[in-house]
Coordinates of C-alpha atoms in Angstrom, one line a residue:
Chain A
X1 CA 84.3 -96.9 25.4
X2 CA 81.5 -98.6 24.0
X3 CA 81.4 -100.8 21.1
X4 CA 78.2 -101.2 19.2
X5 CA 77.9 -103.3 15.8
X6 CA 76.4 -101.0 13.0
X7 CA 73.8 -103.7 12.4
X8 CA 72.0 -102.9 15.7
X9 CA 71.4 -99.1 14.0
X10 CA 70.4 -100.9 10.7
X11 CA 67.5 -102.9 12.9
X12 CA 66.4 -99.9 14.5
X13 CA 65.7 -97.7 11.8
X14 CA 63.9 -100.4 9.8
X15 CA 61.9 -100.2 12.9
X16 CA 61.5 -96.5 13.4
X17 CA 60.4 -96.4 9.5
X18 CA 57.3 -98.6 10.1
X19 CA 56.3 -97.0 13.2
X20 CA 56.6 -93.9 12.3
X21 CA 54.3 -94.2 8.9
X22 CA 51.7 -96.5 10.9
X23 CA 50.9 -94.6 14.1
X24 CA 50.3 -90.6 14.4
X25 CA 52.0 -89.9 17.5
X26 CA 49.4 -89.0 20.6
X27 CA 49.7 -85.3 20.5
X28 CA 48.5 -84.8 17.4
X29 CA 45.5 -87.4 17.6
X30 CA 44.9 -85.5 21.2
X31 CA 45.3 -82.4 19.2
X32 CA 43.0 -83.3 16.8
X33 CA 40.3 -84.1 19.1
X34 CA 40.2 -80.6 20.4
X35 CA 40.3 -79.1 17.5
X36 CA 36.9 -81.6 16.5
X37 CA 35.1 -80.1 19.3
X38 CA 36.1 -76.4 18.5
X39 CA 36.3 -76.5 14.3
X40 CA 33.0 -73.6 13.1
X41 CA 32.6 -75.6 9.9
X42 CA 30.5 -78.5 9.2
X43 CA 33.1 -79.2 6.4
X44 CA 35.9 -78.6 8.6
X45 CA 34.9 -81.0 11.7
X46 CA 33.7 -83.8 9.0
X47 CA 37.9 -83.1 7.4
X48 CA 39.1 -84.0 11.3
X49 CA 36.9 -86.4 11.7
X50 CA 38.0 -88.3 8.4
X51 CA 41.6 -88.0 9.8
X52 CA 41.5 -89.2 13.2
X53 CA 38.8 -92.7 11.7
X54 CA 42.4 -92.6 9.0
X55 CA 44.7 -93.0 11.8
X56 CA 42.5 -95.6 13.4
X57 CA 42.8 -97.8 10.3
X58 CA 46.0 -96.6 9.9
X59 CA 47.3 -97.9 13.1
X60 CA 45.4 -101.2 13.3
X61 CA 45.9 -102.7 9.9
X62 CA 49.9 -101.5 10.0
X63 CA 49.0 -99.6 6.9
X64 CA 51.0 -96.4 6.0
X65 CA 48.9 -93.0 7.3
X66 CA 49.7 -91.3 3.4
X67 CA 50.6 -92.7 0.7
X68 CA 53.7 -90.0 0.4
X69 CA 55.8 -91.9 3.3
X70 CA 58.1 -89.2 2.9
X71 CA 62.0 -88.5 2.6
X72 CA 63.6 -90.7 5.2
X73 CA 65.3 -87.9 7.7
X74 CA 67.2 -89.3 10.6
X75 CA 68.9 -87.3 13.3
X76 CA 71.6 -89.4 15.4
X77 CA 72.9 -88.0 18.4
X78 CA 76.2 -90.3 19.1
X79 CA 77.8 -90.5 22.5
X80 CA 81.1 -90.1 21.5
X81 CA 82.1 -92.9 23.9
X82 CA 80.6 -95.2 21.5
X83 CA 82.7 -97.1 18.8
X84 CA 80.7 -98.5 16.0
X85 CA 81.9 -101.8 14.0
X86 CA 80.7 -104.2 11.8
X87 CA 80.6 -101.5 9.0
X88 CA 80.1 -98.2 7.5
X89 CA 77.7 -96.1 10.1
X90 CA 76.0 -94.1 7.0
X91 CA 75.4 -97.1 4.8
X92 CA 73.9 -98.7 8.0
X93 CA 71.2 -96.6 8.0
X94 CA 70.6 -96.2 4.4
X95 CA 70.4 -100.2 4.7
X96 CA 67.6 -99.8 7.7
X97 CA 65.3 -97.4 5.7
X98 CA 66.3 -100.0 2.5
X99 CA 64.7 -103.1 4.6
X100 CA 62.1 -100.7 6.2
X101 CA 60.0 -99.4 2.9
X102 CA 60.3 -102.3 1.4
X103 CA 59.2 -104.8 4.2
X104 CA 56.7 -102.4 5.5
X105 CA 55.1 -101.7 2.2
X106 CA 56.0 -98.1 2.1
X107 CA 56.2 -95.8 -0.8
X108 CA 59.7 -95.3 -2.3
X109 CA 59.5 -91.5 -3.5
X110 CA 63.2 -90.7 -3.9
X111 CA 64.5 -89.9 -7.3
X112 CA 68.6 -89.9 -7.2
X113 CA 69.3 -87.4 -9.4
X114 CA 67.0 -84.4 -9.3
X115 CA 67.1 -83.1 -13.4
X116 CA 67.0 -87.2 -14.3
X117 CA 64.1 -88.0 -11.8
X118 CA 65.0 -92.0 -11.9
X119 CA 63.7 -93.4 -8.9
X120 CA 65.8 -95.4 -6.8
X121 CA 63.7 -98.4 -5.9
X122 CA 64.3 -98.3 -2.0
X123 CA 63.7 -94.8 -0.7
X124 CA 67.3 -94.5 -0.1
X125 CA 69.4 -92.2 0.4
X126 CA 68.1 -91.2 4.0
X127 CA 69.0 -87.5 4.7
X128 CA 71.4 -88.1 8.3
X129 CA 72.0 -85.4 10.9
X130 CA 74.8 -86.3 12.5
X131 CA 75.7 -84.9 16.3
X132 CA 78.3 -85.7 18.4
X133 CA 77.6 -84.9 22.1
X134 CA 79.0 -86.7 25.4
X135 CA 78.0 -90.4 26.6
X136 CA 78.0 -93.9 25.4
X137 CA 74.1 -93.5 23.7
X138 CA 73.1 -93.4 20.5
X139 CA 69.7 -91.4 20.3
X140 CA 67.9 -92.2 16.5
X141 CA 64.9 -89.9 15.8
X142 CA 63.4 -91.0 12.3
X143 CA 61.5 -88.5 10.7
X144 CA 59.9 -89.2 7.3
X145 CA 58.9 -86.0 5.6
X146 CA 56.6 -85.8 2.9
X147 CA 56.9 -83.7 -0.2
X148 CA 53.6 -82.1 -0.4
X149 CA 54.3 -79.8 2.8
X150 CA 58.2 -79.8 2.1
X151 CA 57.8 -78.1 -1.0
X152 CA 55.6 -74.9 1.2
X153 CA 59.1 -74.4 3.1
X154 CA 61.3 -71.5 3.2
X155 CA 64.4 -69.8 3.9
X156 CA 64.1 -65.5 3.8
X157 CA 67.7 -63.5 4.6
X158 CA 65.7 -61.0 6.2
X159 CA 67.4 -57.4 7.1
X160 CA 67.9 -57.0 11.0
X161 CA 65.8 -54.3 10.8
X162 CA 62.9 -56.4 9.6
X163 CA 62.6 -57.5 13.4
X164 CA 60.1 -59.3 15.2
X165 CA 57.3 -57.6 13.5
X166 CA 59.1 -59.0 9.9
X167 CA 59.1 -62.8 11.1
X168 CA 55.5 -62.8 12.2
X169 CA 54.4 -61.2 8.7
X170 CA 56.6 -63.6 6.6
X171 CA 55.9 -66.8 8.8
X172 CA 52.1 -65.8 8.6
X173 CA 52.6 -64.8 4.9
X174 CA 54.0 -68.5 4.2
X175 CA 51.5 -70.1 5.5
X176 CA 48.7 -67.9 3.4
X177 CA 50.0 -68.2 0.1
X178 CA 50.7 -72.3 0.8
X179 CA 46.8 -72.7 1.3
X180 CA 45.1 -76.1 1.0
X181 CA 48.4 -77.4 -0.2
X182 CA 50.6 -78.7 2.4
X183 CA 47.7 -80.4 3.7
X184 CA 46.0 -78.4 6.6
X185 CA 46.1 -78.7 9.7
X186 CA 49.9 -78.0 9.4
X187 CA 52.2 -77.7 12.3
X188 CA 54.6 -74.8 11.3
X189 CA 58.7 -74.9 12.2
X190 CA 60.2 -71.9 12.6
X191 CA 63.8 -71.3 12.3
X192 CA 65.5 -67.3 13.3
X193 CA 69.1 -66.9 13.2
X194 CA 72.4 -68.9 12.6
X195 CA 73.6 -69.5 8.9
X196 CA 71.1 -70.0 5.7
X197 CA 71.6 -73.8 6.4
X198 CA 71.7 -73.5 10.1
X199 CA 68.2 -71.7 10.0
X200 CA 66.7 -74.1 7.7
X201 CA 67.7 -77.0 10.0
X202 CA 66.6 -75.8 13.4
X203 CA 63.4 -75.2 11.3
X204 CA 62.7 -78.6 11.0
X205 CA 64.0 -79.4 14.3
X206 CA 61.7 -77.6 15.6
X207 CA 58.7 -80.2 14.0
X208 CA 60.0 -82.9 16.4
X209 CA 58.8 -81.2 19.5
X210 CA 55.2 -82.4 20.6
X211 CA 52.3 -80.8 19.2
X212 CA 50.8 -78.7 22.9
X213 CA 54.4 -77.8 23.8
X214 CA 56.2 -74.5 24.8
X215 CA 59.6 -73.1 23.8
X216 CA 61.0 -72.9 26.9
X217 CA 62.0 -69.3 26.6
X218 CA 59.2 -67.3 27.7
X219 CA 59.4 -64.2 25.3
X220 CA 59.4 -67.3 21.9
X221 CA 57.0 -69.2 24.4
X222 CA 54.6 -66.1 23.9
X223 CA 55.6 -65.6 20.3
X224 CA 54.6 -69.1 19.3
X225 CA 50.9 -68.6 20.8
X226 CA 51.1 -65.0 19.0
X227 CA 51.7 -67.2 15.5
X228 CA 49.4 -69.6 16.1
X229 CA 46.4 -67.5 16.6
X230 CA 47.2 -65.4 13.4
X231 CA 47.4 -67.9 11.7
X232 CA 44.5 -69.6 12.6
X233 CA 42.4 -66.6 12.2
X234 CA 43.5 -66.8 8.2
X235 CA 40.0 -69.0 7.5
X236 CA 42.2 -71.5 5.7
X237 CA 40.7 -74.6 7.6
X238 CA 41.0 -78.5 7.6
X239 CA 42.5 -79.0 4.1
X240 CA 41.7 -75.6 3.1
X241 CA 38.1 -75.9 2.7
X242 CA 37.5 -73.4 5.1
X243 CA 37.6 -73.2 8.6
X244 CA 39.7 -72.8 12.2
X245 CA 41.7 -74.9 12.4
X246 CA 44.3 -74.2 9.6
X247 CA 47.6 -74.9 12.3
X248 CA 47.7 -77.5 14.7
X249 CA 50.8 -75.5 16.5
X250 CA 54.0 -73.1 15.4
X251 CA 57.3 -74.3 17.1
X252 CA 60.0 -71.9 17.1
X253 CA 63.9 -72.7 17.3
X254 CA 66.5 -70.0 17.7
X255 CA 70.4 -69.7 17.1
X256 CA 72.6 -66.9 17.3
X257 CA 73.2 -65.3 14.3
X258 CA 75.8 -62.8 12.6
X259 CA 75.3 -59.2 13.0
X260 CA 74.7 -58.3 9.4
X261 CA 72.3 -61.3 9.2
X262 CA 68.7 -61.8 9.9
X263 CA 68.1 -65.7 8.4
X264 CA 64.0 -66.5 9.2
X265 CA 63.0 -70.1 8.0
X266 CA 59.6 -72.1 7.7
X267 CA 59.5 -75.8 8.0
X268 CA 55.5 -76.8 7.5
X269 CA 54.2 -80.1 8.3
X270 CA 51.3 -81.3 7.2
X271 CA 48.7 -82.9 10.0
X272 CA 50.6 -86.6 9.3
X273 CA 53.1 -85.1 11.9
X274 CA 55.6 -88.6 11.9
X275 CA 58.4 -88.7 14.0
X276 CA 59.9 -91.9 16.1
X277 CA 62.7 -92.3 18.3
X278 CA 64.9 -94.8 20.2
X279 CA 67.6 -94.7 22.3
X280 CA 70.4 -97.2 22.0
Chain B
X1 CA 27.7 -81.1 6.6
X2 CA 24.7 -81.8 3.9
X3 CA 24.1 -85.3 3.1
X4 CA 27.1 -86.4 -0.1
X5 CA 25.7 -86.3 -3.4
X6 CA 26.8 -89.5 -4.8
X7 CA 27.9 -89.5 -8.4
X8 CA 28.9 -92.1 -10.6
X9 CA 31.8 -92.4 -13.5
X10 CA 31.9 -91.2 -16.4
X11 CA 30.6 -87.8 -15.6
X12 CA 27.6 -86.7 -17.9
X13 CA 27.7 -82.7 -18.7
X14 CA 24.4 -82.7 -16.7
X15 CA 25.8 -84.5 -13.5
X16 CA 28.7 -81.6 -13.5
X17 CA 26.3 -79.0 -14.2
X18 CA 24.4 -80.3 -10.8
X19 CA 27.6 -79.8 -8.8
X20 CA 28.5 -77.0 -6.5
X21 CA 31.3 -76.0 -4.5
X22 CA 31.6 -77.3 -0.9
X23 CA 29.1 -80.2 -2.3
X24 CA 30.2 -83.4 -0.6
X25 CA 30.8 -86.6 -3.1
X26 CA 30.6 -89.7 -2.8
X27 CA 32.5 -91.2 -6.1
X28 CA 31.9 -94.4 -8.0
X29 CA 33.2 -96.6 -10.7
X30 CA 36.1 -96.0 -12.5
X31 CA 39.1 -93.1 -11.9
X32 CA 42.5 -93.0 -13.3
X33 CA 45.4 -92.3 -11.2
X34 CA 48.3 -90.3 -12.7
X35 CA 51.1 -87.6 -11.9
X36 CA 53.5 -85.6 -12.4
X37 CA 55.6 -88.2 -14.5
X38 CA 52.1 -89.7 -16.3
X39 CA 51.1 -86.4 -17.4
X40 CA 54.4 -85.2 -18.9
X41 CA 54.0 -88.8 -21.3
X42 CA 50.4 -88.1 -22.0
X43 CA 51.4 -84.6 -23.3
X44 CA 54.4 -86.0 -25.4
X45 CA 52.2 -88.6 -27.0
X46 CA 49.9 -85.8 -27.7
X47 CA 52.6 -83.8 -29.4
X48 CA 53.9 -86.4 -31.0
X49 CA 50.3 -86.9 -32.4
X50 CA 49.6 -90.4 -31.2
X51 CA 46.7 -92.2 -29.2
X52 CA 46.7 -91.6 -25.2
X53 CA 47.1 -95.4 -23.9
X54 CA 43.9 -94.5 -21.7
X55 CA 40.8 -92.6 -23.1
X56 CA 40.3 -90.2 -21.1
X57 CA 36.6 -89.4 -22.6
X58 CA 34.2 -88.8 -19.0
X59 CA 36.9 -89.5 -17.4
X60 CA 38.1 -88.5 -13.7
X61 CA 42.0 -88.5 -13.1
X62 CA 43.3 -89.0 -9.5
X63 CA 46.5 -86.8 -8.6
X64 CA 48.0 -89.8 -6.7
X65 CA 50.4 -92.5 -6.5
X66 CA 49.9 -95.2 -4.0
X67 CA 51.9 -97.0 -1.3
X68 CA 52.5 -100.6 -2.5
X69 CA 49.8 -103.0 -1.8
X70 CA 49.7 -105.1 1.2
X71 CA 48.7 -109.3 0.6
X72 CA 45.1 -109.4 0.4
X73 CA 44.5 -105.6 -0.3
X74 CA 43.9 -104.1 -4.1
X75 CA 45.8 -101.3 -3.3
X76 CA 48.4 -99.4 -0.5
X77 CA 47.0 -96.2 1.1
X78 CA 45.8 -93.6 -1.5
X79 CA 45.8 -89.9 -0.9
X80 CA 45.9 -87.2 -3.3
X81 CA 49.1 -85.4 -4.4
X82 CA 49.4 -81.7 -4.6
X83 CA 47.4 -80.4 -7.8
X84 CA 49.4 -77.5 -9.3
X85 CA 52.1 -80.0 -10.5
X86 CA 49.7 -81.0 -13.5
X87 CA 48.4 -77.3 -13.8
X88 CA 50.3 -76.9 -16.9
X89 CA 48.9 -80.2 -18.7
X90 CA 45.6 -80.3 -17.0
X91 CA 43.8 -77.7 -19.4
X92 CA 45.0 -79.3 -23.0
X93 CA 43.1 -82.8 -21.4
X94 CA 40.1 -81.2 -20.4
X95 CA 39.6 -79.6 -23.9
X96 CA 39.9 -83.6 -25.1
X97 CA 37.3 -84.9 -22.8
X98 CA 38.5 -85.2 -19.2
X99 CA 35.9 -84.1 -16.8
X100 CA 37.3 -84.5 -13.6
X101 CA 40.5 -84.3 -11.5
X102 CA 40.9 -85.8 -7.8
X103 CA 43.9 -83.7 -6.0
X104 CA 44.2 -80.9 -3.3
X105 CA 45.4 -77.7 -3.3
X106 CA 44.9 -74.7 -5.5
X107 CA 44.5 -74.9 -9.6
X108 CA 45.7 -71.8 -11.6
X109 CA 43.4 -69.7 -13.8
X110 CA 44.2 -71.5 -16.9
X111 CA 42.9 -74.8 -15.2
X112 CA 39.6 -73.4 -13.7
X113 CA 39.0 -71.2 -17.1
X114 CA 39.0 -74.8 -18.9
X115 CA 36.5 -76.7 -16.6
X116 CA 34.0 -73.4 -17.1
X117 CA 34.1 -73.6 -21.2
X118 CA 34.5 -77.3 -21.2
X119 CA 32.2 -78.7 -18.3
X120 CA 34.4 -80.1 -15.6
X121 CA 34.7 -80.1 -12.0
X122 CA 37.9 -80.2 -9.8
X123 CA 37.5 -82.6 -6.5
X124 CA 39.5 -82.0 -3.1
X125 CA 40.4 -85.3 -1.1
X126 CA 41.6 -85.4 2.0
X127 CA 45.1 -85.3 2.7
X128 CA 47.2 -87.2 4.3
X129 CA 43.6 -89.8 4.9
X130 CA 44.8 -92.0 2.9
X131 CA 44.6 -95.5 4.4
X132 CA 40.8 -94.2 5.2
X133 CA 40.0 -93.8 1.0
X134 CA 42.0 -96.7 0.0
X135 CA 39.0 -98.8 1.6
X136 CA 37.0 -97.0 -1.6
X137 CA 38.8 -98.7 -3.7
X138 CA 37.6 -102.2 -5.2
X139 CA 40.0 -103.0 -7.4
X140 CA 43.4 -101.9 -9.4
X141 CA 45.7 -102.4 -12.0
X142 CA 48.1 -100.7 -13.9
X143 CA 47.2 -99.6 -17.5
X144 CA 50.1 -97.8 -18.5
X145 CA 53.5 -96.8 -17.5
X146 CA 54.3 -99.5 -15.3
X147 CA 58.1 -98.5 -15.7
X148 CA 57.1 -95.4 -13.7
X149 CA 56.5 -97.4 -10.2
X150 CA 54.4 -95.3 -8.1
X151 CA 53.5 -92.3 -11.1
X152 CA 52.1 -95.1 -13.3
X153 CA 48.5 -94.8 -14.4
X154 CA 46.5 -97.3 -12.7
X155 CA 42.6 -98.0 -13.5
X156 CA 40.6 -98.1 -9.9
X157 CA 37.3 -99.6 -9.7
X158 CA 36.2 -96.9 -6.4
X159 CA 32.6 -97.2 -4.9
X160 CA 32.2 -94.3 -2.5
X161 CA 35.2 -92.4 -2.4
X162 CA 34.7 -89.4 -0.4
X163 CA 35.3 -86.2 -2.2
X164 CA 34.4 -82.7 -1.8
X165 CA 34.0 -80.3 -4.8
X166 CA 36.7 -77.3 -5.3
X167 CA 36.3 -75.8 -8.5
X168 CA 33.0 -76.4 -10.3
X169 CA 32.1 -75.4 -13.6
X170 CA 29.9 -72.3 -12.7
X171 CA 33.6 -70.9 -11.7
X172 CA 33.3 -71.3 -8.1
X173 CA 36.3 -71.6 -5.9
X174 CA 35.6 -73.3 -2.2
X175 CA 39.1 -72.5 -1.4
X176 CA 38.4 -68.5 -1.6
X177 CA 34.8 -68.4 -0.4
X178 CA 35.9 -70.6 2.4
X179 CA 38.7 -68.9 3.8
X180 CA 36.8 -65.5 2.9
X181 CA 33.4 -67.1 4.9
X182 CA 36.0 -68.0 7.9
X183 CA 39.3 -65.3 7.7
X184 CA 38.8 -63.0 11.3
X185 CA 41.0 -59.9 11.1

């Protein structure tokens, strides 16, 4: 057993908040440097251009990449050797992303109630995942997720005899009719199977994997590259004005699912791609 | 990319008129941020038949609300929010005077029908770039709604802030042509 004072998780994800809004993680700068070289339009390369001299400033003046620094989304993977004290394990991280926005001069975007729309000051509540697996480490992935590219998501109960054919031409589909708005280049989640919640979330687990990577199943491996060239032969482009480069990558998750169900989920991400993690 | 066309606030009908889609812009002088919040109390006031507390006259409004500022800085990063939000108030301001709007993403018909019979010109900004175009802006302060945090309407003083044009007022559309000019089937 393990004992581990909640204030240490409170430190953390202050930590993880800033981080994550200040620096665009490698792949996608990397990313977006091949996509510079290979972008048809002039508009289109002067967009990724724009972006990458953004995350520069970004980065070295510890200013937020966008102004929306997102919902505070934090998955925690808790050894379940590991006994926390000191106080309340939820409200510890609610207080991290409290101290975190408001120290690091971050936007606070949440309302807390959705019909009244009265903002809460301090960006809290943070949305927590919560998973217990074996050990005595705590593994904190912060993920702020703005609402711009949040509000191009779905969930689709698809019939099973939809098939593959029906989750290319809805996940295509999504990302057609969301246009310029979730702030192209995306990166595109992709959830099939499990529950109508289950698909949602491995959707935007998916977003966590880095931008260049494979699922490591060869036949969704194959069907990620399939998506990804469909949809960047839409003409959508760097912020929709036209262009290549309208997805940066498509990651695909899979659960098992019920045999009467056929759940197919899209999680888009806009090019501001945050994620940050720490092991404890 | 052609060489931006740089344009200066308020917009005369002959400056819009110049514009095209895909033009780059290079904006400067004074733009008003508001959303989703703002707009709904500029429309109330409207119905309730009193004065806007900002005249919106030549006017450009900025679909954004800022990060906080940083000591030393006039303002926190600055992108644009997503436009359709303020599609349904957009078109009753643009018949009183407003002659641009700052935002990204798509506008509905009503929206681009307005900047054709009234002379106005819808702007794309970049994004998710927005520590990049808070370096446009010169100075800030807020002019109404301060209650509102983040959604209040703040006066900018810009010089240079990049822009490209979306929706002129010959009805153009850079968001169709350009997908249409690079869609491979």
């Amino acid at each position: 057993m393990r004992t581990l004072n909640v204030s240490v998780l409170t430190d953390a994800v202050k930590t993880l908040c800033m981080e994550a809004n200040y620096d665009l993680g490698d792949d996608v700068i990397q990313s977006l440097r091949t996509w510079k070289e290979k972008e048809e339009s002039p508009t289109g390369r002067e967009v990724l251009d724009k972006i990458l001299e953004n995350a520069a400033i970004a980065g070295k003046e510890r200013v937020p990449l966008c102004q929306d620094t997102g919902f505070a989304v934090v998955f925690v993977e808790v050894g379940q050797d590991v006994h926390f004290t000191g106080g309340d394990f939820q409200e510890a991280i609610h207080e991290g992303v409290r101290q975190g926005y408001q120290e690091g001069y971050l936007r606070k975007s949440i309302v807390s109630d959705p019909i009244e729309r009265k903002n809460t000051g301090d960006n809290t509540p943070a949305v927590i995942h919560t998973d217990i697996v074996p050990g005595e480490k705590v593994r904190v992935i912060l993920a702020p997720k703005g609402g711009g590219s949040e509000n191009m998501s779905e969930v689709k109960m698809m019939a099973p005899a939809a098939g593959i054919e029906g989750v290319k031409s809805f996940v295509v589909d999504r990302v057609r009719r969301s246009g310029a708005n979730p702030c192209p280049p995306v990166i595109v989640g992709v959830g099939i199977g499990g529950t109508f919640e289950k698909c949602a979330q491995i959707a935007k687990r998916a977003l966590l994997r880095p931008v260049g990577s494979r699922h490591s199943d060869p036949y969704y491996a194959a069907l990620e590259e399939e998506l990804l060239d469909m949809i960047n032969r839409l003409g959508i482009g760097p912020q929709g004005f036209g262009g290549r480069c309208t997805a940066l990558d498509v990651h695909i998750e899979v659960h098992p699912c019920h045999i009467a169900s056929f759940p197919v989920s899209v999680n888009m991400q806009c090019h501001v791609s945050r994620h940050r993690e720490v092991i404890l | 990319m052609p060489k931006p066309k740089s344009i200066t606030v308020p917009l005369s009908d002959e400056a819009i008129e110049d514009l095209r889609i895909g033009d780059a812009v290079l904006i400067s002088g004074v733009v008003y941020t508001g959303r989703d919040s703002a707009h709904k109390r500029l429309l109330d006031a409207l119905d309730r038949g009193e004065q806007l507390p900002v005249d919106l006259t030549g006017q450009i409004i900025y679909y954004a609300g800022p990060a906080p500022a940083k000591p030393g800085h006039p303002i926190g990063s600055i992108g644009p929010t997503t436009s359709y939000r303020m599609d349904p108030y957009a078109p009753r301001l643009i018949a009183r005077g407003l002659k641009g709007m700052i935002g990204k993403g798509n506008r509905s018909s009503e929206v681009i029908e307005a900047l054709q019979q009234y002379k106005a010109v819808y702007f794309g900004a970049i994004g998710g770039a927005a520590a990049l175009m808070a370096k446009s802006v010169k100075n800030a302060e807020v002019v109404a709604f301060e209650d509102l945090g983040p959604e209040a309407i703040r006066r900018l003083e810009v010089k240079d802030f990049p822009a490209v044009v979306v929706n002129d007022c010959h009805g153009g559309d850079l968001y169709k042509e350009g997908m249409e000019t690079y869609r491979r089937d």
